[in-house]
Coordinates of C-alpha atoms in Angstrom, one line a residue:
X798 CA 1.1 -14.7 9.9
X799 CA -2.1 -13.4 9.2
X800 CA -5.5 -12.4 10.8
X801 CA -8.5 -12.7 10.0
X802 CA -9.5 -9.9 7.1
X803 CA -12.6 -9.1 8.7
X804 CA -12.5 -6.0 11.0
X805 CA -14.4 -5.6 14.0
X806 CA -14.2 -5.0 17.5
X807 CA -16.0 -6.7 20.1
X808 CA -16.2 -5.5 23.7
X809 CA -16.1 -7.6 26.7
X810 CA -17.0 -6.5 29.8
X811 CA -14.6 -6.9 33.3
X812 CA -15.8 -9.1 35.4
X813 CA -16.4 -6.1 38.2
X814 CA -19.3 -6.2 40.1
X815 CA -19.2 -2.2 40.0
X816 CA -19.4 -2.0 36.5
X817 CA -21.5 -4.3 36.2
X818 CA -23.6 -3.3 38.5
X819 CA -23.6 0.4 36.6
X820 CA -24.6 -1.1 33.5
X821 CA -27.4 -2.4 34.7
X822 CA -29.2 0.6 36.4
X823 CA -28.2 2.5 33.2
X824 CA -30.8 -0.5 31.6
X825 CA -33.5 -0.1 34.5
X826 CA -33.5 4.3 34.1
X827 CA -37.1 5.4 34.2
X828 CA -38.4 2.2 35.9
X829 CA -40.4 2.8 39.1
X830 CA -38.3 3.4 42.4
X831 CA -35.4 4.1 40.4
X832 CA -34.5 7.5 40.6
X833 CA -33.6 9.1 36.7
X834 CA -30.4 10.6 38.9
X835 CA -29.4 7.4 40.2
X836 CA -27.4 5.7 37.1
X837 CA -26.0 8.6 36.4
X838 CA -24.1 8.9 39.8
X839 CA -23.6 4.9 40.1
X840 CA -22.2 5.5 37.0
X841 CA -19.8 8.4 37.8
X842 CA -19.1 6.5 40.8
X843 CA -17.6 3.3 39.6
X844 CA -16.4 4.7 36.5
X845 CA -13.5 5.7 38.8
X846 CA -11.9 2.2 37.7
X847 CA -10.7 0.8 34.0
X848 CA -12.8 -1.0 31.9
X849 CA -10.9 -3.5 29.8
X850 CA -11.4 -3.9 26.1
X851 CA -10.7 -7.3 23.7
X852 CA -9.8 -6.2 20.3
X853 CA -10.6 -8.9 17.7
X854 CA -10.2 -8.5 14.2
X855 CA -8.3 -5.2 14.3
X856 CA -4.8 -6.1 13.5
X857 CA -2.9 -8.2 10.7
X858 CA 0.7 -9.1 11.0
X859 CA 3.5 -9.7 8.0
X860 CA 6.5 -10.9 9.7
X861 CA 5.8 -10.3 13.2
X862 CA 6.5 -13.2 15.7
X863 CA 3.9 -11.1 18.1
X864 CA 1.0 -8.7 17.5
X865 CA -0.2 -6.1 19.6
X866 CA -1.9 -7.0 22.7
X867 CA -5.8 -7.7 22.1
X868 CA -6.6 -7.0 25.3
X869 CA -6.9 -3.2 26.4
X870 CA -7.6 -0.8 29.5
X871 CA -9.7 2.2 29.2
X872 CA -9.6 4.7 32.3
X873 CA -12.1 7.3 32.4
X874 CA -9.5 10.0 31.6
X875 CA -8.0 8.4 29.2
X876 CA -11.6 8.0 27.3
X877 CA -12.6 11.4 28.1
X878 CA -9.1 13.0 26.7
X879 CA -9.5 10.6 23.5
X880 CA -13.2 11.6 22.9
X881 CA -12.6 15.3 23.0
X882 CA -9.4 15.3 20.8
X883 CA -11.6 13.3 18.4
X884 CA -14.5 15.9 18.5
X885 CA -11.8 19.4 18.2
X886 CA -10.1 18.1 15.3
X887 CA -13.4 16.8 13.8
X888 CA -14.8 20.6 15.0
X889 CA -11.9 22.6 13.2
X890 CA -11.6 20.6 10.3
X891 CA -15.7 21.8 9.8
X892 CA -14.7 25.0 10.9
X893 CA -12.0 24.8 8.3
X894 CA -14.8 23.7 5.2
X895 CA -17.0 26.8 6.3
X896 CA -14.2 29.6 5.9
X897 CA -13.0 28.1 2.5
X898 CA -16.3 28.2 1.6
X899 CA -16.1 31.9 2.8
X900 CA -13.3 32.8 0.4
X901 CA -11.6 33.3 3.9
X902 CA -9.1 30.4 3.0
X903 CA -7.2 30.3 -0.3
X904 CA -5.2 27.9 -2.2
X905 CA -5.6 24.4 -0.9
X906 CA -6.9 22.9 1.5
X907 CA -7.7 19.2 2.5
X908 CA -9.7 17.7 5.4
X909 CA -9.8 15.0 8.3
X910 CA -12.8 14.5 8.9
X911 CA -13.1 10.5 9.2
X912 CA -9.8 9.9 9.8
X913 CA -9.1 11.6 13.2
X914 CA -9.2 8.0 15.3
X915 CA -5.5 7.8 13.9
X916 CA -3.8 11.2 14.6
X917 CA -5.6 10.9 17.7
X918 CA -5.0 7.7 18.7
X919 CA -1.3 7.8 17.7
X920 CA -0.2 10.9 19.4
X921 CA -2.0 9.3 22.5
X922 CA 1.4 7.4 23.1
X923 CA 4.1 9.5 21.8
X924 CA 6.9 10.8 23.9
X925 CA 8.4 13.8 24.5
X926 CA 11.4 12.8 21.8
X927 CA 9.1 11.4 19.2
X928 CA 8.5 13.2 16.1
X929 CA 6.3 13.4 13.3
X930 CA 5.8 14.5 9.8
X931 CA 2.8 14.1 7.3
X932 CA 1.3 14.7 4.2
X933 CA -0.9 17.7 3.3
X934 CA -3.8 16.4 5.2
X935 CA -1.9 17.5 8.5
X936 CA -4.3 20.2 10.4
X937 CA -5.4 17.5 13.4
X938 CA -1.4 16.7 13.9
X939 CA -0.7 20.4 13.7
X940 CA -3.3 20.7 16.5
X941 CA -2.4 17.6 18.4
X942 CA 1.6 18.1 18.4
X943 CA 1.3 21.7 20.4
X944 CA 0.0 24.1 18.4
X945 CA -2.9 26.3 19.3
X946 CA -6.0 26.3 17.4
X947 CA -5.4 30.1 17.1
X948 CA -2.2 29.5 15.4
X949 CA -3.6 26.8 13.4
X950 CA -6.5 28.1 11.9
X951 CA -4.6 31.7 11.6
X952 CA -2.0 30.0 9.2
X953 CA -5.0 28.6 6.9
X954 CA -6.6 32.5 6.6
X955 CA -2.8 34.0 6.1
X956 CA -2.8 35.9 9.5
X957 CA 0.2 37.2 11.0
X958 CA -0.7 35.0 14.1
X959 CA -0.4 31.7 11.9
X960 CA 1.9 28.9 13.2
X961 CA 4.0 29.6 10.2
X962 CA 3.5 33.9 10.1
X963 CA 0.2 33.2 7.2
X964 CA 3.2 32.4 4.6
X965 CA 2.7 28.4 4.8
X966 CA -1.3 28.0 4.4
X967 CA -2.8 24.9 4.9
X968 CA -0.2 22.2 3.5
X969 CA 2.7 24.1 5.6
X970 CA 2.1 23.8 9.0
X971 CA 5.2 23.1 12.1
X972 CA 5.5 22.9 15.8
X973 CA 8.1 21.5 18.4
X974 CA 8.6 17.9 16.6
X975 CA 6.2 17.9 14.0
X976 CA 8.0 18.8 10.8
X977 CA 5.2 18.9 8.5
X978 CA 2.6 19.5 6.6
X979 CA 4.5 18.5 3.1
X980 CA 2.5 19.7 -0.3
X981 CA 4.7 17.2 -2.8
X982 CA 3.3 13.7 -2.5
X983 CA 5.5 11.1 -0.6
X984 CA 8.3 14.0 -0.5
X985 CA 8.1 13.7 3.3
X986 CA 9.0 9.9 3.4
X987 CA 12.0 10.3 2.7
X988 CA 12.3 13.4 4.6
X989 CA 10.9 11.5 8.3
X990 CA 13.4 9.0 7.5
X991 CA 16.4 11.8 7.7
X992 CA 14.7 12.1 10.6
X993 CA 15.0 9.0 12.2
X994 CA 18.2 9.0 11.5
X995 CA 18.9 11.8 13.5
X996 CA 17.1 10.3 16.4
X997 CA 19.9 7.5 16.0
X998 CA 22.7 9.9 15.6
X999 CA 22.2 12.0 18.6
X1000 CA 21.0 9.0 20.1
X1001 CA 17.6 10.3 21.7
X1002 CA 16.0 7.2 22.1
X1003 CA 13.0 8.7 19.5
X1004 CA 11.6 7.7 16.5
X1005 CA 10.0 9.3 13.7
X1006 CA 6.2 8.8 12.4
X1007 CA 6.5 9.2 9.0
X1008 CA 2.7 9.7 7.4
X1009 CA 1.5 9.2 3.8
X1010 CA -1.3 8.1 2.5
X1011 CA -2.5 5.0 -0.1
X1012 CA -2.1 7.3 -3.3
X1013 CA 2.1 8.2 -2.1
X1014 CA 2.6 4.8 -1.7
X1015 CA 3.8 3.9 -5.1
X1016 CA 6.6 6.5 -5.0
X1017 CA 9.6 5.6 -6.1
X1018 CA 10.6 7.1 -3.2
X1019 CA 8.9 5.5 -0.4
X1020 CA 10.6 1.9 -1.7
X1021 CA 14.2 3.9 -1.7
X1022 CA 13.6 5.2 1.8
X1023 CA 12.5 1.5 2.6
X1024 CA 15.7 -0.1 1.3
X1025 CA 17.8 2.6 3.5
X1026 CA 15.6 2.3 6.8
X1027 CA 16.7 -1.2 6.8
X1028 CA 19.8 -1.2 6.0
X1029 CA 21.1 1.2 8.8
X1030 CA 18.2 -0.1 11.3
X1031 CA 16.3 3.2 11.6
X1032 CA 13.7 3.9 14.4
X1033 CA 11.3 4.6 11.6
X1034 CA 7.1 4.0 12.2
X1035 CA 5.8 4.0 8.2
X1036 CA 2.3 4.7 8.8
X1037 CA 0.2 4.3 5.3
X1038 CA -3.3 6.0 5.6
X1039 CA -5.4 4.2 3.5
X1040 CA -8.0 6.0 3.5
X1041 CA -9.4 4.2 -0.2
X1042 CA -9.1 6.7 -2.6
X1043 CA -6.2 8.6 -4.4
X1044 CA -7.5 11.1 -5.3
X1045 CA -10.4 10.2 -7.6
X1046 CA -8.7 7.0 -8.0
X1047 CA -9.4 3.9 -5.9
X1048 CA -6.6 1.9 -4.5
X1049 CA -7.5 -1.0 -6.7
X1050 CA -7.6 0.6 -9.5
X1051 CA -4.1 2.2 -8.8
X1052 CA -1.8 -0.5 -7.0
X1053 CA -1.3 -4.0 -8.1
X1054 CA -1.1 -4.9 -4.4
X1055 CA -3.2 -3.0 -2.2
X1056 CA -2.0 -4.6 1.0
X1057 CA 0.0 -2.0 2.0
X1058 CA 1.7 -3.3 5.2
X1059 CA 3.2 -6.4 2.7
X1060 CA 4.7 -3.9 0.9
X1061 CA 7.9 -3.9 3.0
X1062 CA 9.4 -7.3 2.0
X1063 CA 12.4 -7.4 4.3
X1064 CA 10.4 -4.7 6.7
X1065 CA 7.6 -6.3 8.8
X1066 CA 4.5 -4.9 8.7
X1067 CA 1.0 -4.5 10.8
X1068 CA -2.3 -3.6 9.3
X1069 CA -4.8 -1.7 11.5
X1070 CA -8.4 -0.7 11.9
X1071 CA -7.5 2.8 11.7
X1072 CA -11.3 3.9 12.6
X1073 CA -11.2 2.6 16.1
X1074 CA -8.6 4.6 18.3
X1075 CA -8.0 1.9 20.7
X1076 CA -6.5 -0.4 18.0
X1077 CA -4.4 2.5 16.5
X1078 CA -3.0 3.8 20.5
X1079 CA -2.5 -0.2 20.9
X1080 CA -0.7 -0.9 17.7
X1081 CA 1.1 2.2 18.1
X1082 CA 3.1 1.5 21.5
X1083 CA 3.6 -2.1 20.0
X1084 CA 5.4 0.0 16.8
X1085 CA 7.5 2.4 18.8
X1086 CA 9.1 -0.7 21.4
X1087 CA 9.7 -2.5 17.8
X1088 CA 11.5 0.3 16.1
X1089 CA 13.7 1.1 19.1
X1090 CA 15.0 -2.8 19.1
X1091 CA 14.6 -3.9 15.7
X1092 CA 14.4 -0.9 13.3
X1093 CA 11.7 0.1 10.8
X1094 CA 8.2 -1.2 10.7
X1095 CA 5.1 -0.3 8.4
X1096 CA 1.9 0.4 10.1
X1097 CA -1.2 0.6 7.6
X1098 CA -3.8 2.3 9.0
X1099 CA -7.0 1.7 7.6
X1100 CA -10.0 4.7 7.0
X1101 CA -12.4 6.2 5.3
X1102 CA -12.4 9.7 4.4
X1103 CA -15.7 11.4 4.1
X1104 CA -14.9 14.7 2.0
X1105 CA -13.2 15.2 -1.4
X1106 CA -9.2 15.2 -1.7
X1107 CA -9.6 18.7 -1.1
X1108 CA -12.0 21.5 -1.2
X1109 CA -12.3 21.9 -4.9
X1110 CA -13.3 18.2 -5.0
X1111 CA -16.9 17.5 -4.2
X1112 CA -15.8 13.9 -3.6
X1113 CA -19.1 12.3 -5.7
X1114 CA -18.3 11.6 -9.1
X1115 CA -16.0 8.7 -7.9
X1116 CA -17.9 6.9 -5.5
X1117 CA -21.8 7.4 -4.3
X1118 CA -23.6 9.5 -1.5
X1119 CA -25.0 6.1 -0.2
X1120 CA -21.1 4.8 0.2
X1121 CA -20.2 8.0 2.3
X1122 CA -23.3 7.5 4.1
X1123 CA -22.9 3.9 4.7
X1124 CA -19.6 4.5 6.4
X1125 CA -20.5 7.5 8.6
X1126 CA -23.1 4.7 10.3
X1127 CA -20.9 1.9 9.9
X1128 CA -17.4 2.9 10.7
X1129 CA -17.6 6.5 12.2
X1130 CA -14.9 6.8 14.4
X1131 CA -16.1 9.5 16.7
X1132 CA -19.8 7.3 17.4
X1133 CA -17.9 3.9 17.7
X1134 CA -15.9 5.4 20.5
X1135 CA -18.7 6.6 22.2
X1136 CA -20.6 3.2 22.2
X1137 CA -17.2 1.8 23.9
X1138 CA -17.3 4.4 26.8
X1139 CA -20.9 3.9 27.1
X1140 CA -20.6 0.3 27.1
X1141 CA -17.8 0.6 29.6
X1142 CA -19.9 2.5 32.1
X1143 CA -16.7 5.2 31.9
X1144 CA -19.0 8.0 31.4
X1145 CA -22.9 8.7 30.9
X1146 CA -24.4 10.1 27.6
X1147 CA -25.4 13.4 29.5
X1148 CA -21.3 13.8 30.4
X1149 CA -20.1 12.9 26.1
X1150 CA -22.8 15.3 25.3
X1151 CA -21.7 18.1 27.5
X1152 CA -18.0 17.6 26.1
X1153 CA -19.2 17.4 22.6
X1154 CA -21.0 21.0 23.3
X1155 CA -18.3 22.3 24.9
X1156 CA -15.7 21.3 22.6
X1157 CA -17.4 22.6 19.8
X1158 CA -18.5 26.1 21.6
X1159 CA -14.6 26.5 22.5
X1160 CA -13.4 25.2 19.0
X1161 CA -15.7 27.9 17.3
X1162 CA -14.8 31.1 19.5
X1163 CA -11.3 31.3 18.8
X1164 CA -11.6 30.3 15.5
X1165 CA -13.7 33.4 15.0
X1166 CA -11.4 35.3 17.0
X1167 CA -8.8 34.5 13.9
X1168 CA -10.6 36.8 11.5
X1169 CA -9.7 39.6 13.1
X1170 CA -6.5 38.8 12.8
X1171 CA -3.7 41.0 10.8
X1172 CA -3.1 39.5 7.6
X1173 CA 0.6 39.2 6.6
X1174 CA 2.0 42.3 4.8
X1175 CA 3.7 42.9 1.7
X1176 CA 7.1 43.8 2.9
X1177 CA 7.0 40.5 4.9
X1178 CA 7.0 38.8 1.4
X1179 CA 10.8 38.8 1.0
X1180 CA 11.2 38.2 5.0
X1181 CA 13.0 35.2 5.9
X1182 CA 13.3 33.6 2.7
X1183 CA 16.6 32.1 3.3
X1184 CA 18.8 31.2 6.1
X1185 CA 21.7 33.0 4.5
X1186 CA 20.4 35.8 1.8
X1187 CA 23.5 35.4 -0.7
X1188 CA 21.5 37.9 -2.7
X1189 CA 20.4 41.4 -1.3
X1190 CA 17.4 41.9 -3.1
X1191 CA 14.3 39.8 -4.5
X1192 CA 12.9 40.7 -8.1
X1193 CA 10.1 40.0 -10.0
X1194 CA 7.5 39.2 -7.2
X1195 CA 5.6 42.2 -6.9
X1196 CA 6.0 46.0 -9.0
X1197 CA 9.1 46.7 -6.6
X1198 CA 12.0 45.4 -5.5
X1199 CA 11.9 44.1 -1.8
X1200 CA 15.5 43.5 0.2
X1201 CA 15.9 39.9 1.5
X1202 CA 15.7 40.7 5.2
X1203 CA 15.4 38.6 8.0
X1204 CA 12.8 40.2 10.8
X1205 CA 15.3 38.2 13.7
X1206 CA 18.1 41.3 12.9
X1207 CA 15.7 43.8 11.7
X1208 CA 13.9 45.7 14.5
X1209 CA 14.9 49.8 13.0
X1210 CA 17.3 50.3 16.0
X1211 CA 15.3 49.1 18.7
X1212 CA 17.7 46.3 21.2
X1213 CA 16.6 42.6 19.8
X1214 CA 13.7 41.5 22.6
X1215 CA 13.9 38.3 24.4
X1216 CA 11.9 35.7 23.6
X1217 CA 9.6 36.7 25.9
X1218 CA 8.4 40.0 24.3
X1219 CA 9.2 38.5 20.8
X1220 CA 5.5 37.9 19.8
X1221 CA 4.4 41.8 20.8
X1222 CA 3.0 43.5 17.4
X1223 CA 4.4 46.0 16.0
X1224 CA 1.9 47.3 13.4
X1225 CA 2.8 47.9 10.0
X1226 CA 0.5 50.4 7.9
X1227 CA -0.3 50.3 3.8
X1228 CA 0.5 54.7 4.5
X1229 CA 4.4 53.3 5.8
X1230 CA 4.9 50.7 2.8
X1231 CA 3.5 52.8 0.3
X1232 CA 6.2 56.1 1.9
X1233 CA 8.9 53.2 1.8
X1234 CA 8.5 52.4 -2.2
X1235 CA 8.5 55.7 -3.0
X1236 CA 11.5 56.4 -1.3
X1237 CA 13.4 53.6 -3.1
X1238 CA 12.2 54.5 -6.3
X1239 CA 13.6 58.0 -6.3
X1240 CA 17.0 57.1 -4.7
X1241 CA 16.8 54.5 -8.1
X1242 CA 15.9 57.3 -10.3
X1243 CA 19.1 59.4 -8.7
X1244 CA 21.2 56.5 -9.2
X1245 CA 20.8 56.4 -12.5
X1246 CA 21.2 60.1 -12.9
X1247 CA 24.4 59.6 -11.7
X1248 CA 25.4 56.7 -13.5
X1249 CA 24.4 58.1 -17.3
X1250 CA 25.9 61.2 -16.2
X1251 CA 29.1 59.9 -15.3
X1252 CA 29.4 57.8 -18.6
X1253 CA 28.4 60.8 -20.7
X1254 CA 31.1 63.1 -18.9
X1255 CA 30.0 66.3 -18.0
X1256 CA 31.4 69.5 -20.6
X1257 CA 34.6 71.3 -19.5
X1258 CA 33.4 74.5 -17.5
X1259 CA 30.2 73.1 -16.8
X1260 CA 29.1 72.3 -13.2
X1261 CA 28.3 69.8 -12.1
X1262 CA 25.0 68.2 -11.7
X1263 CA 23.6 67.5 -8.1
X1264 CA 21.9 64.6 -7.4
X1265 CA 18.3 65.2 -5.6
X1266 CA 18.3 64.8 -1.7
X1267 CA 17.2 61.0 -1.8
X1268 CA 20.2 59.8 -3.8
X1269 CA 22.5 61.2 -0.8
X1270 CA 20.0 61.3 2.5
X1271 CA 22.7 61.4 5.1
X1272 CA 25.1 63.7 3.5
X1273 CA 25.4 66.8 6.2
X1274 CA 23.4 69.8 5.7
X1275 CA 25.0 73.1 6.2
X1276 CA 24.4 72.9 9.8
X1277 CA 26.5 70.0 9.9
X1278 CA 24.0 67.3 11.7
X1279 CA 23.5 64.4 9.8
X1280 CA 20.0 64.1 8.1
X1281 CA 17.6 61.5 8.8
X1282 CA 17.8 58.6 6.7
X1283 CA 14.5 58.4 4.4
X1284 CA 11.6 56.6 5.9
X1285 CA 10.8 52.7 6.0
X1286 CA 8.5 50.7 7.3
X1287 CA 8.7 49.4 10.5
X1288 CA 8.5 45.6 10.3
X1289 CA 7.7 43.6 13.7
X1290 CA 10.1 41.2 15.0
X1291 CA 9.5 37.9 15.2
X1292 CA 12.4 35.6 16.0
X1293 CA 12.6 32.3 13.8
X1294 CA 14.1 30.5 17.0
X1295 CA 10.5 30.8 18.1
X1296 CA 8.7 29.2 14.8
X1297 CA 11.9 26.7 13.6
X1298 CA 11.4 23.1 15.6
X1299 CA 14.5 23.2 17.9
X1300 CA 17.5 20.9 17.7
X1301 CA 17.3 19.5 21.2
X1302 CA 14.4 17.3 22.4
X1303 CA 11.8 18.9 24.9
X1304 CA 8.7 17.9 26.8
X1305 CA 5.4 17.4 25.1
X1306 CA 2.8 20.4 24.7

């Protein structure tokens, strides 16, 4: 079965006198014996309710027996929480653009901006044992799934305060059930699907949303991962974001079958206007109660992105200004919300306004508070690289040798913290590094003193040669107290249980 192609929502009003009678002082404001305060509070007043919502033209179905529901309720709270999610992400992800521009971001970095109706709208009706895991273009779910805009925006500048210590950057991003930020197209398909299988295995009642956008989905992969979802009845959400372009390359130009959502064959599938949030929460909750019962389902979500792939692309020499511009006005997700509240009587223009503003003021403080932030430092470079280091040291990476260490175990003789105190700094100076190198290089230099003058063989009567103090730093002076072992940096401890998404389920964030 399937809709009509055309996508658009129309709103029909309840039948409420309140509401009704809301919208229409809103129409009579400045008229003579109408107070300018008066809509305003009949507003507030009987916004208290829900306004209810029919969604036409929003969804199309490949072997569904049922759709999602077209008709919707909006409560103020709910439309006030949606609208401001909407406006942070869309706030950071500018915020984002400016410090790259700034040479305060490096390496990669790709933008949201016109696509935040479906991380938004999405996350709106996950549960506590849901989990996620997306593509590169995964700064709003960061955000959304727990993690603090601090901590966020502190991984894309490489501060010590970064979700991921500043050692992930912008494609590398975690939190409690969000396993990624993945910088190898479609390599996180696969990946979501392992996780969905655990959600079986444990037996959780969760599923996973596994993300990728219109250019992954001719992976190999993503057809493999299909095959398997199906065949051991996986609760796994596919969620295609088309968001038209691949790149430089347009979906038509790139896919011999651009309806993503048919793509499933033996996996049903749901197409959605992925610019209007209500459609994506709706078609959402429809997804997660069919993957409990029935297994996998593709969800294709469809937007518009208004930047380049990344920052190095200035996203014009593929398509034109006027098409950018022509969706902003069209298709914006942010303004068509807006209208809807507006419409519903749920809130006044002064009230969006004044969460716009406030979003953005709050969205802007801390991150300016993250460039003040420590940067990560070298001796962290060779910290936590493995689980289990099977070799001591790490070579080639820098103009010394750095020991695999892991900062959980090492804390220079100070009792491991609790969890609680885990996060306290500890700073580590360029002075303390620079002492520590030094101090390994002449305890090398002894070393192999001692080694080429053990395979020459010393001359008979001779005596022999003593090593200088660093090769033997604890060997007791005359006194007999042990001397000091030679100096290292301090490193801060930071335990991994508090970074690494934990094995058992918890509440949401």
């Amino acid at each position: 079965m399937v809709a009509t192609p055309k996508a658009s929502m129309l709103l029909r009003l309840t039948c409420r006198r309140p509401l009704l009678l809301g919208h229409l002082l809103r129409s009579f404001r400045g008229v003579s014996g109408v107070s300018r305060g008066s809509p305003i509070q009949w507003a507030r007043h009987y916004s208290e309710g829900c306004g209810t919502l029919t969604l036409q033209n929003t969804f199309k179905c490949f072997e569904l027996e049922t759709s999602p529901p077209m008709d919707v309720e909006l409560s103020r709270d709910d439309a006030l929480d949606l609208f401001t999610k909407m406006v942070e992400a869309r706030r950071m992800e500018t915020q984002a653009a400016n410090f790259y521009k700034q040479q305060k971001i490096r390496g990669f970095c790709h933008l949201y901006i016109g696509q935040e109706a479906i991380a938004v709208g999405m996350r709106a009706v996950m549960r506590k044992q849901d989990s996620v895991i997306t593509a590169y273009r995964c700064h709003a779910w960061t955000y959304l799934m727990g993690v603090s805009v601090e901590a966020m925006m502190g991984e894309l500048v490489g501060a010590r305060s970064g979700c991921s210590r500043g050692k992930g950057g912008s494609m590398h991003m975690y939190g409690e059930n969000f396993y990624g930020g993945n910088g190898i197209v479609g390599a996180q398909v696969p990946l979501g699907t392992g996780v969905a299988l655990a959600h079986q295995y444990r037996g959780d009642g969760g599923v996973c949303i596994a993300c990728y956008g219109d250019g992954a989905a001719n992976q190999g992969q993503i057809f493999e991962v299909y095959n398997m979802a199906k065949l051991w009845c996986l609760p796994c959400i596919f969620v295609c974001e088309n968001n038209v372009y691949g790149m430089g390359t347009r979906a038509d130009r790139a896919a011999a079958l651009t309806d993503y959502y048919m793509r499933g064959h033996y996996i049903p599938g749901l197409w959605v206007d992925g610019n209007q949030v209500l459609a994506v929460r709706s078609a959402t909750q429809f997804a997660i109660e069919y993957a409990l019962c029935k297994g996998p389902i593709v969800l294709e979500m469809n937007t518009y992105r208004y930047m380049g792939h990344s920052m190095s692309d200035p996203g014009i020499s593929y398509r034109s200004r006027e098409e950018v511009q022509k969706m902003r006005e069209k298709r914006d997700p942010i303004a068509s919300f807006r209208k809807q509240i507006l419409d519903l009587c749920l809130a006044t223009e002064e009230e969006l306004k004044a969460l716009e503003d406030g979003a953005r003021k709050d969205i802007d403080e801390k991150c300016k508070k993250t460039l003040t932030e420590r940067e990560v430092d070298l001796i962290e470079l060779a910290a936590d690289v493995y689980a289990r280091n099977l070799e001591p040291r790490i070579r080639g990476v820098s103009g010394y040798t750095l020991e695999h260490q892991k900062l959980s175990e090492v804390c220079l003789g100070k009792p491991k913290p609790t969890p609680a105190c885990a996060m306290k700094d500890v700073p580590v100076g360029d002075a303390a590094l620079v002492a520590a190198q030094a101090a390994a290089k002449k305890a090398a230099e002894a070393k192999q003193a001692a080694e080429a003058a053990a395979k020459g063989g010393a001359p008979a009567g001779a005596k022999e040669a003593k090593p200088p103090a660093a090769a033997a730093p604890n060997k007791p002076p005359a006194g007999g107290a042990a001397a000091p072992p030679p100096p290292q940096p301090p490193i801060d401890y930071m335990p991994t249980e508090i970074i690494k998404v934990k094995n058992k389920p918890t509440g949401n964030n």
